[in-house]
Amino acid sequence: MAKSFPEEVLEHVFSFITSDSDRNAVSLVCKSWYEIERWCRKRVFVGNCYAVSPRILTRRFPEVRSVEIKGKPHFADFNLVPEGWGGCVYPWISAMAGAYPWLEEIRLKRMVVSDEALELISTSFCNFKVLVLSSCEGFSTDGLASIAANCRKLRELDLRESEVDDLSGHWLSHFPDTWTSLVSLNIACLGSEVSFSALERLVARSPNLRTLRLNRAVSLEKLHNLLCRAPQLVEFGTGAYSSELRPDVFSNLAGAFSGCKQLKGLSGFWDLVPAYLPAIYLTCSGLTSLNLSYATIQSPDLVKLVSQCRNLQRLWVLDYIEDIGLDALAASCKDLQELRVFPSDPYVVDPNVSLTERGLVAVSEGCPKLQSVLYFCRQMSNAALVAIARNRPNLVCFRLCIIEPRAPDYLTLEPLDAGFGAIVEHCKELRRLSLSGLLTDRVFEYIGTRGRKLEMLSIAFAGDSDLGLHHVLSGCESLRKLEIRDCPFGDKALLANAAKLETMRSLWMSSCSVSFGACKLLGQKLPRLNVEVIDERGSPYSRPESCLVEKLYIYRTVAGPRIDMPPFVWTIDEDAALR
Amino acid sequence: MSMPFEEHDYIGLSETPAMENSEKLASKGLNLKATELRLGLPGSESPERGNGLGVLKGFISGAKRGFSDTINGDSGKWVFTGNGGSDVDLGKNGALFSPRSVNGSGSEGTSLKEVVPPSPKAVHEKKPQISAVNGHGVAPAAKAQVVGWPPIRSFRKNSMAVNPPKSDEDAKLGSGCLYVKVSMDGAPYLRKVDLKTYSSYMELSSALEKMFSCFTIGQCGAHGVPLRDGMSESRLMDLLHGSEYVLTYEDKDDDWMLVGDVPWEMFTVSCKRMRIMKSSDAIGL
């Protein structure tokens, strides 16, 4: 019927709508809005590379400038997904090379990126500006050399924690001398040394450089050369922060740091030598983000440092900080929003540091803006969890890893059901939760009924029976991602809640009690799901249906079963179910 | 049933299941010897730490068992019996889940002890774990830990691996730090200090006081009461300066010496480890 607004007006209005979910909502209003929206969508996020195909993407959205794609399931970070599972980006690059000549940004997470893919990127998009490879693998420094050589307009190259085949450091020299648009460079994950003089020249000719994260191989003595050439830096990651104690090195460093008046974030600090810490003291009052999670220094030094960072919003640190350091943190850093405490020696059974639940309770008491927690520790109690929940109902992300699987409340020896129950009850905005410790089915009842905004849930070594999984799948209205390992959850809960799986992005279950027969049923009944069985013992078809599968990955998709599966992955679909 | 080196997963299931195992497992019953949860130190019955040091009540050794990723296909049902409740005997010695018989139930107990790998060292996995695909007869190499647990990314593991806090090596010279172990009689665990961060015996002594004060006072960790009481620290100083404890160290000749006799620099170079000894034991130093 008659349109209320001309298309141009609607398009203009839509241009103010940037969030993906809002855009998706807009496209569902009516056909004409769908059409207008799809023509003007510039940024697309694909949460699961197998949920949709490159062709579907390029057909629907012809004018995309920025793409973000995620590949492997999260548990791939912990080696639970076998090598070769998939997540290869090449087909995407190939499709986009044809469809999006004006593409400017590619952000990938947990994908397999080959040198060929990188080369294709570098030659297909003349306006290419941003490349972020987060936890990716499959490429070498040769691929980086192509990017460096060909992307004349590159602004951002971020290799965040990717696994790079480090053939040499020469790739950096491929950036032409005329290239001055660098804004952000993160090479922290690289092992080998890049040519320092090339780095120096690069920094010197990049007046817009805001973020520079070096790798471990860059020595401390040379740092000041870079910092002096980039006093406008906002985020800086050092290399190895250790050297013989020399006054000239120290004073150069301190001088250089004090020249960087805009510095808000620091990271790196491998092999940190405490004697050199004071060099950064002058920057502390401006710091909002500090990543000391590779710094093996003890709590007295950490306390001294952290107490000066009054504006700190994010702290990543090793458990060397101990309870005593967290007390200091709680007292000094009232703006703290995110805390991550990593274990210094996670494979030793006895605690090597005095970090307990007390530290976390202290931070929850003292830091009113605390929203996001990742905490590795060796003991926890229900009382502590209840205290944390009551102190911080504004928690959005709570990930607790008690190192020993199935560790109970160390005071009462009971399961930690009540504690985690309090977390989901009080923290009504909780979106992400990771459980650990001794947990029965009861905790899942709490989570299912009270975790209304929960989007991602990670479960390990927990629960007693299918009832636990049933509670989660029949509750948790907002659940998108569920990952489970080593829990006694099986067929009944899955089959009873099969429809729920289509409302979620994905479900991962490994070392649980799901039979192949149940997988077949799911694959048969729900064609819009890909039910993938990962089994390295050989084909599940060669065993009785009652046999349990090793690993199961179920995700919704409009692209049908994938065609790039390795020999140890089977997609169970309707046809397969009839075999 | 007990083979000298049988791969056990972390709850005590053996990798080579006799059919009896699987049948038992198939029944959802909790009376399963094979699924006893044992959380004692390898080689010990149960940790004898009754008193107040709640920190370590039995959180030991779970991670030390070999872990088999494979669900035994043949047995079909692998039912995990976690904390069922009824059969878990929260036994007296502080062991969390006392096995049917804490004090060694013959073959089951023995084989478990023998199986625990000798060193709890981290096995840094760069490749994902491939389960024993070739049939359940082939046990994977005994591992000190569960695959992918604790959940730490490879990048972090590899970074720490280059400069790990080694538990067995006492001193690392020339790398900018000099970590030595410090033990205290009666304390449940050791600490490590970097001698290079101190420049005198005074600094070392006050650092040690802070580290070990909670052990002498006793209840600091167990009841979650923070050690803010000024009295306690001064009490510790009295203890250390007084007669109850002495600080000793093992030098390069493997002799135990009293700390403080030689110049500081000489001490840092020759000290391999330290021990805070009860004075009553220190006769003869």
GROMACS .gro file of N, CA, C and O in nm, chain A residues 77-79 83 135 161 189 216 271 293-294 296 298 318 320 322 342-349 351 358 376 379 401-408 410-411 413 415 438 460-461 485-486 488 511-513 536-537 547-548 550, chain B residues 10-11 39 54-56 59-63 67 69-71 73 76 78 80 83 96 120 122 125 128 130-131 133 145-149 151-157 159-160 162-163 165 167 179 189 191 221-222 224 226:
model
  428
   77ASP      N    1   3.933  -2.312   2.233
   77ASP     CA    2   4.042  -2.243   2.303
   77ASP      C    3   4.114  -2.337   2.399
   77ASP      O    4   4.229  -2.312   2.435
   78PHE      N    5   4.046  -2.441   2.443
   78PHE     CA    6   4.105  -2.531   2.542
   78PHE      C    7   4.133  -2.668   2.481
   78PHE      O    8   4.129  -2.769   2.549
   79ASN      N    9   4.157  -2.668   2.353
   79ASN     CA   10   4.197  -2.790   2.283
   79ASN      C   11   4.091  -2.900   2.283
   79ASN      O   12   4.126  -3.016   2.267
   83GLU      N   13   4.208  -3.060   1.573
   83GLU     CA   14   4.264  -2.986   1.460
   83GLU      C   15   4.196  -3.028   1.331
   83GLU      O   16   4.172  -3.145   1.308
  135SER      N   17   4.248  -1.503   1.800
  135SER     CA   18   4.258  -1.648   1.819
  135SER      C   19   4.245  -1.726   1.689
  135SER      O   20   4.184  -1.832   1.685
  161GLU      N   21   4.644  -1.277   2.001
  161GLU     CA   22   4.646  -1.417   2.044
  161GLU      C   23   4.628  -1.520   1.933
  161GLU      O   24   4.584  -1.631   1.958
  189CYS      N   25   5.144  -1.149   1.975
  189CYS     CA   26   5.148  -1.295   1.971
  189CYS      C   27   5.265  -1.351   1.891
  189CYS      O   28   5.285  -1.472   1.887
  216ARG      N   29   5.710  -1.007   2.268
  216ARG     CA   30   5.807  -1.032   2.375
  216ARG      C   31   5.950  -1.004   2.331
  216ARG      O   32   6.036  -0.968   2.413
  271ASP      N   33   5.816  -1.133   3.175
  271ASP     CA   34   5.941  -1.139   3.250
  271ASP      C   35   5.967  -1.014   3.332
  271ASP      O   36   6.081  -0.971   3.348
  293SER      N   37   4.886  -0.979   3.318
  293SER     CA   38   4.865  -1.123   3.333
  293SER      C   39   4.982  -1.209   3.286
  293SER      O   40   4.975  -1.330   3.292
  294TYR      N   41   5.087  -1.145   3.239
  294TYR     CA   42   5.208  -1.221   3.210
  294TYR      C   43   5.321  -1.180   3.303
  294TYR      O   44   5.434  -1.226   3.289
  296THR      N   45   5.521  -1.194   3.621
  296THR     CA   46   5.537  -1.285   3.734
  296THR      C   47   5.600  -1.211   3.852
  296THR      O   48   5.709  -1.246   3.897
  298GLN      N   49   5.546  -1.046   4.252
  298GLN     CA   50   5.474  -1.083   4.373
  298GLN      C   51   5.384  -0.970   4.420
  298GLN      O   52   5.392  -0.857   4.374
  318LEU      N   53   4.791  -1.192   3.741
  318LEU     CA   54   4.810  -1.330   3.786
  318LEU      C   55   4.774  -1.340   3.935
  318LEU      O   56   4.772  -1.240   4.006
  320TYR      N   57   4.937  -1.401   4.166
  320TYR     CA   58   5.040  -1.351   4.257
  320TYR      C   59   4.990  -1.230   4.334
  320TYR      O   60   5.050  -1.193   4.435
  322GLU      N   61   4.738  -1.210   4.507
  322GLU     CA   62   4.694  -1.266   4.635
  322GLU      C   63   4.581  -1.184   4.697
  322GLU      O   64   4.550  -1.074   4.654
  342PHE      N   65   4.432  -1.472   3.670
  342PHE     CA   66   4.474  -1.596   3.607
  342PHE      C   67   4.565  -1.674   3.701
  342PHE      O   68   4.638  -1.616   3.781
  343PRO      N   69   4.569  -1.807   3.686
  343PRO     CA   70   4.652  -1.887   3.775
  343PRO      C   71   4.797  -1.891   3.729
  343PRO      O   72   4.825  -1.909   3.611
  344SER      N   73   4.887  -1.874   3.823
  344SER     CA   74   5.028  -1.873   3.786
  344SER      C   75   5.080  -2.015   3.768
  344SER      O   76   5.171  -2.039   3.689
  345ASP      N   77   5.023  -2.107   3.840
  345ASP     CA   78   5.072  -2.244   3.833
  345ASP      C   79   4.952  -2.338   3.840
  345ASP      O   80   4.930  -2.403   3.942
  346PRO      N   81   4.876  -2.345   3.734
  346PRO     CA   82   4.748  -2.414   3.743
  346PRO      C   83   4.756  -2.565   3.754
  346PRO      O   84   4.658  -2.628   3.789
  347TYR      N   85   4.872  -2.623   3.722
  347TYR     CA   86   4.877  -2.768   3.720
  347TYR      C   87   4.933  -2.828   3.846
  347TYR      O   88   4.944  -2.948   3.861
  348VAL      N   89   4.970  -2.743   3.938
  348VAL     CA   90   5.016  -2.791   4.067
  348VAL      C   91   4.896  -2.795   4.160
  348VAL      O   92   4.817  -2.701   4.165
  349VAL      N   93   4.881  -2.902   4.230
  349VAL     CA   94   4.760  -2.919   4.307
  349VAL      C   95   4.755  -2.828   4.429
  349VAL      O   96   4.652  -2.772   4.463
  351PRO      N   97   4.813  -2.502   4.650
  351PRO     CA   98   4.821  -2.361   4.614
  351PRO      C   99   4.963  -2.309   4.630
  351PRO      O  100   5.030  -2.340   4.728
  358ARG      N  101   3.848  -1.491   4.949
  358ARG     CA  102   3.842  -1.365   5.022
  358ARG      C  103   3.874  -1.247   4.933
  358ARG      O  104   3.816  -1.139   4.943
  376PHE      N  105   4.031  -1.742   3.876
  376PHE     CA  106   4.080  -1.877   3.900
  376PHE      C  107   4.125  -1.885   4.044
  376PHE      O  108   4.204  -1.802   4.089
  379GLN      N  109   3.985  -2.245   4.615
  379GLN     CA  110   3.883  -2.276   4.712
  379GLN      C  111   3.771  -2.173   4.702
  379GLN      O  112   3.792  -2.057   4.667
  401CYS      N  113   3.653  -2.018   3.806
  401CYS     CA  114   3.714  -2.147   3.783
  401CYS      C  115   3.786  -2.192   3.908
  401CYS      O  116   3.896  -2.144   3.939
  402ILE      N  117   3.723  -2.285   3.979
  402ILE     CA  118   3.790  -2.349   4.091
  402ILE      C  119   3.871  -2.462   4.031
  402ILE      O  120   3.817  -2.550   3.964
  403ILE      N  121   4.000  -2.456   4.054
  403ILE     CA  122   4.091  -2.538   3.973
  403ILE      C  123   4.065  -2.688   3.985
  403ILE      O  124   4.074  -2.761   3.887
  404GLU      N  125   4.034  -2.734   4.101
  404GLU     CA  126   4.005  -2.877   4.116
  404GLU      C  127   3.862  -2.904   4.072
  404GLU      O  128   3.767  -2.846   4.127
  405PRO      N  129   3.841  -2.994   3.977
  405PRO     CA  130   3.703  -3.025   3.938
  405PRO      C  131   3.623  -3.078   4.056
  405PRO      O  132   3.676  -3.151   4.139
  406ARG      N  133   3.500  -3.036   4.064
  406ARG     CA  134   3.408  -3.085   4.169
  406ARG      C  135   3.452  -3.052   4.310
  406ARG      O  136   3.418  -3.124   4.405
  407ALA      N  137   3.523  -2.943   4.325
  407ALA     CA  138   3.560  -2.906   4.461
  407ALA      C  139   3.437  -2.851   4.533
  407ALA      O  140   3.370  -2.763   4.481
  408PRO      N  141   3.409  -2.898   4.652
  408PRO     CA  142   3.292  -2.848   4.723
  408PRO      C  143   3.325  -2.719   4.798
  408PRO      O  144   3.438  -2.670   4.796
  410TYR      N  145   3.459  -2.531   5.069
  410TYR     CA  146   3.568  -2.586   5.149
  410TYR      C  147   3.540  -2.575   5.299
  410TYR      O  148   3.606  -2.640   5.379
  411LEU      N  149   3.440  -2.496   5.335
  411LEU     CA  150   3.407  -2.481   5.477
  411LEU      C  151   3.306  -2.585   5.521
  411LEU      O  152   3.317  -2.645   5.627
  413LEU      N  153   3.181  -2.833   5.303
  413LEU     CA  154   3.191  -2.953   5.220
  413LEU      C  155   3.063  -2.982   5.142
  413LEU      O  156   3.045  -3.092   5.091
  415PRO      N  157   2.784  -2.893   4.823
  415PRO     CA  158   2.793  -2.842   4.687
  415PRO      C  159   2.776  -2.690   4.687
  415PRO      O  160   2.727  -2.631   4.783
  438LEU      N  161   3.179  -2.828   4.299
  438LEU     CA  162   3.083  -2.937   4.313
  438LEU      C  163   2.942  -2.882   4.298
  438LEU      O  164   2.902  -2.793   4.372
  460ALA      N  165   3.106  -2.749   3.349
  460ALA     CA  166   3.207  -2.856   3.345
  460ALA      C  167   3.200  -2.937   3.472
  460ALA      O  168   3.193  -2.880   3.581
  461PHE      N  169   3.203  -3.067   3.461
  461PHE     CA  170   3.209  -3.158   3.576
  461PHE      C  171   3.100  -3.126   3.676
  461PHE      O  172   3.126  -3.111   3.797
  485ARG      N  173   3.093  -2.983   2.930
  485ARG     CA  174   3.189  -3.091   2.918
  485ARG      C  175   3.184  -3.176   3.044
  485ARG      O  176   3.169  -3.123   3.154
  486ASP      N  177   3.197  -3.306   3.025
  486ASP     CA  178   3.210  -3.398   3.139
  486ASP      C  179   3.096  -3.385   3.239
  486ASP      O  180   3.119  -3.371   3.360
  488PRO      N  181   2.692  -3.555   3.337
  488PRO     CA  182   2.608  -3.673   3.311
  488PRO      C  183   2.477  -3.636   3.245
  488PRO      O  184   2.370  -3.679   3.288
  511SER      N  185   3.215  -3.538   2.623
  511SER     CA  186   3.229  -3.629   2.736
  511SER      C  187   3.105  -3.629   2.824
  511SER      O  188   3.115  -3.629   2.947
  512CYS      N  189   2.990  -3.626   2.759
  512CYS     CA  190   2.863  -3.638   2.832
  512CYS      C  191   2.800  -3.773   2.798
  512CYS      O  192   2.871  -3.864   2.758
  513SER      N  193   2.670  -3.781   2.815
  513SER     CA  194   2.608  -3.913   2.796
  513SER      C  195   2.506  -3.914   2.685
  513SER      O  196   2.398  -3.970   2.699
  536GLU      N  197   3.660  -3.932   1.712
  536GLU     CA  198   3.786  -3.975   1.654
  536GLU      C  199   3.807  -4.124   1.661
  536GLU      O  200   3.913  -4.174   1.622
  537ARG      N  201   3.707  -4.197   1.709
  537ARG     CA  202   3.721  -4.343   1.714
  537ARG      C  203   3.676  -4.406   1.583
  537ARG      O  204   3.683  -4.526   1.567
  547CYS      N  205   2.557  -4.632   2.162
  547CYS     CA  206   2.690  -4.584   2.198
  547CYS      C  207   2.690  -4.433   2.215
  547CYS      O  208   2.624  -4.361   2.141
  548LEU      N  209   2.768  -4.390   2.310
  548LEU     CA  210   2.774  -4.247   2.336
  548LEU      C  211   2.869  -4.181   2.237
  548LEU      O  212   2.968  -4.240   2.196
  550GLU      N  213   3.147  -3.892   2.141
  550GLU     CA  214   3.251  -3.820   2.214
  550GLU      C  215   3.215  -3.673   2.230
  550GLU      O  216   3.218  -3.619   2.339
  589TYR      N  217   4.001  -3.928   3.603
  589TYR     CA  218   4.010  -3.854   3.727
  589TYR      C  219   3.915  -3.900   3.833
  589TYR      O  220   3.921  -3.860   3.944
  590ILE      N  221   3.819  -3.983   3.796
  590ILE     CA  222   3.736  -4.033   3.905
  590ILE      C  223   3.766  -4.177   3.938
  590ILE      O  224   3.691  -4.243   4.006
  618LEU      N  225   4.040  -3.820   4.687
  618LEU     CA  226   4.109  -3.693   4.680
  618LEU      C  227   4.218  -3.686   4.784
  618LEU      O  228   4.225  -3.595   4.864
  633GLY      N  229   4.184  -2.491   5.667
  633GLY     CA  230   4.084  -2.540   5.574
  633GLY      C  231   4.125  -2.530   5.429
  633GLY      O  232   4.072  -2.594   5.343
  634VAL      N  233   4.222  -2.449   5.407
  634VAL     CA  234   4.264  -2.426   5.270
  634VAL      C  235   4.285  -2.553   5.192
  634VAL      O  236   4.253  -2.566   5.077
  635LEU      N  237   4.344  -2.650   5.257
  635LEU     CA  238   4.383  -2.765   5.179
  635LEU      C  239   4.303  -2.888   5.207
  635LEU      O  240   4.347  -2.996   5.179
  638PHE      N  241   4.189  -3.097   4.868
  638PHE     CA  242   4.184  -3.062   4.724
  638PHE      C  243   4.307  -3.106   4.657
  638PHE      O  244   4.385  -3.029   4.608
  639ILE      N  245   4.329  -3.230   4.659
  639ILE     CA  246   4.455  -3.272   4.605
  639ILE      C  247   4.428  -3.374   4.500
  639ILE      O  248   4.322  -3.429   4.493
  640SER      N  249   4.521  -3.392   4.419
  640SER     CA  250   4.536  -3.509   4.335
  640SER      C  251   4.428  -3.535   4.233
  640SER      O  252   4.449  -3.618   4.148
  641GLY      N  253   4.317  -3.469   4.236
  641GLY     CA  254   4.222  -3.497   4.130
  641GLY      C  255   4.287  -3.474   3.995
  641GLY      O  256   4.272  -3.550   3.903
  642ALA      N  257   4.361  -3.369   3.991
  642ALA     CA  258   4.421  -3.336   3.863
  642ALA      C  259   4.537  -3.426   3.830
  642ALA      O  260   4.592  -3.422   3.722
  646PHE      N  261   4.398  -3.909   3.259
  646PHE     CA  262   4.262  -3.884   3.217
  646PHE      C  263   4.239  -3.940   3.079
  646PHE      O  264   4.315  -3.916   2.987
  648ASP      N  265   4.010  -3.944   2.765
  648ASP     CA  266   3.906  -3.866   2.701
  648ASP      C  267   3.799  -3.954   2.643
  648ASP      O  268   3.689  -3.912   2.615
  649THR      N  269   3.837  -4.078   2.623
  649THR     CA  270   3.746  -4.163   2.550
  649THR      C  271   3.636  -4.215   2.637
  649THR      O  272   3.658  -4.260   2.747
  650ILE      N  273   3.520  -4.203   2.585
  650ILE     CA  274   3.411  -4.275   2.651
  650ILE      C  275   3.413  -4.412   2.592
  650ILE      O  276   3.412  -4.427   2.471
  652GLY      N  277   3.332  -4.692   2.415
  652GLY     CA  278   3.220  -4.719   2.325
  652GLY      C  279   3.152  -4.850   2.355
  652GLY      O  280   3.031  -4.864   2.348
  655GLY      N  281   2.889  -4.876   2.622
  655GLY     CA  282   2.763  -4.810   2.593
  655GLY      C  283   2.735  -4.697   2.688
  655GLY      O  284   2.759  -4.582   2.658
  657TRP      N  285   2.798  -4.469   2.984
  657TRP     CA  286   2.897  -4.426   3.080
  657TRP      C  287   2.826  -4.332   3.173
  657TRP      O  288   2.801  -4.218   3.141
  659PHE      N  289   2.799  -4.114   3.480
  659PHE     CA  290   2.883  -4.049   3.577
  659PHE      C  291   2.808  -4.035   3.706
  659PHE      O  292   2.701  -3.980   3.711
  662ASN      N  293   2.844  -3.633   4.286
  662ASN     CA  294   2.817  -3.629   4.428
  662ASN      C  295   2.677  -3.680   4.453
  662ASN      O  296   2.583  -3.606   4.471
  675LEU      N  297   3.779  -3.556   5.151
  675LEU     CA  298   3.645  -3.514   5.114
  675LEU      C  299   3.555  -3.632   5.088
  675LEU      O  300   3.446  -3.641   5.139
  699PRO      N  301   5.365  -3.392   3.906
  699PRO     CA  302   5.245  -3.315   3.872
  699PRO      C  303   5.276  -3.202   3.775
  699PRO      O  304   5.204  -3.107   3.769
  701ALA      N  305   5.311  -2.968   3.461
  701ALA     CA  306   5.217  -2.937   3.355
  701ALA      C  307   5.259  -3.003   3.226
  701ALA      O  308   5.376  -3.004   3.191
  704GLU      N  309   4.999  -2.858   2.647
  704GLU     CA  310   4.945  -2.915   2.525
  704GLU      C  311   4.945  -2.811   2.416
  704GLU      O  312   4.879  -2.710   2.426
  707PRO      N  313   4.576  -3.042   2.018
  707PRO     CA  314   4.460  -3.093   2.091
  707PRO      C  315   4.477  -3.240   2.121
  707PRO      O  316   4.544  -3.311   2.050
  709ILE      N  317   4.428  -3.607   2.129
  709ILE     CA  318   4.360  -3.711   2.051
  709ILE      C  319   4.334  -3.827   2.145
  709ILE      O  320   4.425  -3.879   2.207
  710SER      N  321   4.211  -3.862   2.156
  710SER     CA  322   4.178  -3.970   2.249
  710SER      C  323   4.228  -4.103   2.197
  710SER      O  324   4.267  -4.115   2.083
  712VAL      N  325   4.202  -4.365   2.022
  712VAL     CA  326   4.107  -4.409   1.921
  712VAL      C  327   4.118  -4.557   1.894
  712VAL      O  328   4.025  -4.623   1.857
  724GLN      N  329   4.705  -3.434   3.396
  724GLN     CA  330   4.593  -3.341   3.406
  724GLN      C  331   4.484  -3.377   3.307
  724GLN      O  332   4.504  -3.454   3.215
  725VAL      N  333   4.373  -3.317   3.329
  725VAL     CA  334   4.258  -3.336   3.242
  725VAL      C  335   4.274  -3.248   3.118
  725VAL      O  336   4.324  -3.137   3.128
  726VAL      N  337   4.231  -3.299   3.002
  726VAL     CA  338   4.242  -3.219   2.880
  726VAL      C  339   4.161  -3.090   2.893
  726VAL      O  340   4.046  -3.093   2.934
  727GLY      N  341   4.224  -2.981   2.857
  727GLY     CA  342   4.151  -2.855   2.854
  727GLY      C  343   4.104  -2.807   2.989
  727GLY      O  344   4.013  -2.725   2.999
  728TRP      N  345   4.166  -2.855   3.096
  728TRP     CA  346   4.126  -2.808   3.229
  728TRP      C  347   4.250  -2.787   3.313
  728TRP      O  348   4.336  -2.870   3.317
  730PRO      N  349   4.058  -2.427   3.224
  730PRO     CA  350   4.041  -2.367   3.091
  730PRO      C  351   4.131  -2.246   3.071
  730PRO      O  352   4.096  -2.134   3.102
  731ILE      N  353   4.247  -2.274   3.017
  731ILE     CA  354   4.345  -2.168   2.991
  731ILE      C  355   4.385  -2.178   2.846
  731ILE      O  356   4.417  -2.285   2.797
  732ARG      N  357   4.385  -2.065   2.778
  732ARG     CA  358   4.418  -2.069   2.636
  732ARG      C  359   4.562  -2.109   2.609
  732ARG      O  360   4.651  -2.077   2.689
  733SER      N  361   4.584  -2.171   2.496
  733SER     CA  362   4.718  -2.217   2.461
  733SER      C  363   4.818  -2.104   2.463
  733SER      O  364   4.931  -2.120   2.508
  734PHE      N  365   4.777  -1.988   2.416
  734PHE     CA  366   4.870  -1.876   2.408
  734PHE      C  367   4.924  -1.845   2.546
  734PHE      O  368   5.044  -1.825   2.566
  735ARG      N  369   4.836  -1.844   2.643
  735ARG     CA  370   4.878  -1.813   2.779
  735ARG      C  371   4.966  -1.924   2.834
  735ARG      O  372   5.069  -1.901   2.895
  736LYS      N  373   4.925  -2.048   2.810
  736LYS     CA  374   5.003  -2.161   2.859
  736LYS      C  375   5.144  -2.157   2.801
  736LYS      O  376   5.242  -2.179   2.871
  738SER      N  377   5.305  -1.901   2.681
  738SER     CA  378   5.380  -1.787   2.734
  738SER      C  379   5.435  -1.816   2.871
  738SER      O  380   5.550  -1.785   2.901
  739MET      N  381   5.353  -1.877   2.954
  739MET     CA  382   5.400  -1.908   3.088
  739MET      C  383   5.502  -2.020   3.085
  739MET      O  384   5.587  -2.028   3.171
  741VAL      N  385   5.744  -2.060   2.892
  741VAL     CA  386   5.880  -2.012   2.869
  741VAL      C  387   5.943  -1.967   3.000
  741VAL      O  388   6.062  -1.969   3.017
  742ASN      N  389   5.859  -1.925   3.092
  742ASN     CA  390   5.914  -1.877   3.218
  742ASN      C  391   5.829  -1.927   3.333
  742ASN      O  392   5.771  -1.849   3.405
  744PRO      N  393   5.686  -2.099   3.681
  744PRO     CA  394   5.730  -2.111   3.820
  744PRO      C  395   5.756  -2.257   3.849
  744PRO      O  396   5.667  -2.330   3.884
  746SER      N  397   5.828  -2.596   4.006
  746SER     CA  398   5.812  -2.641   4.143
  746SER      C  399   5.934  -2.718   4.190
  746SER      O  400   5.966  -2.720   4.305
  758TYR      N  401   6.449  -1.733   4.261
  758TYR     CA  402   6.343  -1.787   4.346
  758TYR      C  403   6.393  -1.905   4.427
  758TYR      O  404   6.452  -1.998   4.373
  768TYR      N  405   5.185  -2.578   5.308
  768TYR     CA  406   5.248  -2.562   5.178
  768TYR      C  407   5.364  -2.465   5.185
  768TYR      O  408   5.379  -2.390   5.282
  770ARG      N  409   5.631  -2.167   5.024
  770ARG     CA  410   5.625  -2.042   4.948
  770ARG      C  411   5.754  -2.029   4.871
  770ARG      O  412   5.850  -2.101   4.895
  800GLY      N  413   4.316  -1.858   5.700
  800GLY     CA  414   4.249  -1.896   5.577
  800GLY      C  415   4.116  -1.965   5.602
  800GLY      O  416   4.020  -1.947   5.532
  801ALA      N  417   4.112  -2.044   5.704
  801ALA     CA  418   4.001  -2.137   5.717
  801ALA      C  419   3.867  -2.069   5.733
  801ALA      O  420   3.770  -2.108   5.673
  803GLY      N  421   3.799  -1.759   5.673
  803GLY     CA  422   3.783  -1.641   5.589
  803GLY      C  423   3.802  -1.512   5.664
  803GLY      O  424   3.761  -1.406   5.622
  805PRO      N  425   4.010  -1.217   5.757
  805PRO     CA  426   4.134  -1.156   5.709
  805PRO      C  427   4.226  -1.123   5.825
  805PRO      O  428   4.182  -1.091   5.934
   0.00000   0.00000   0.00000
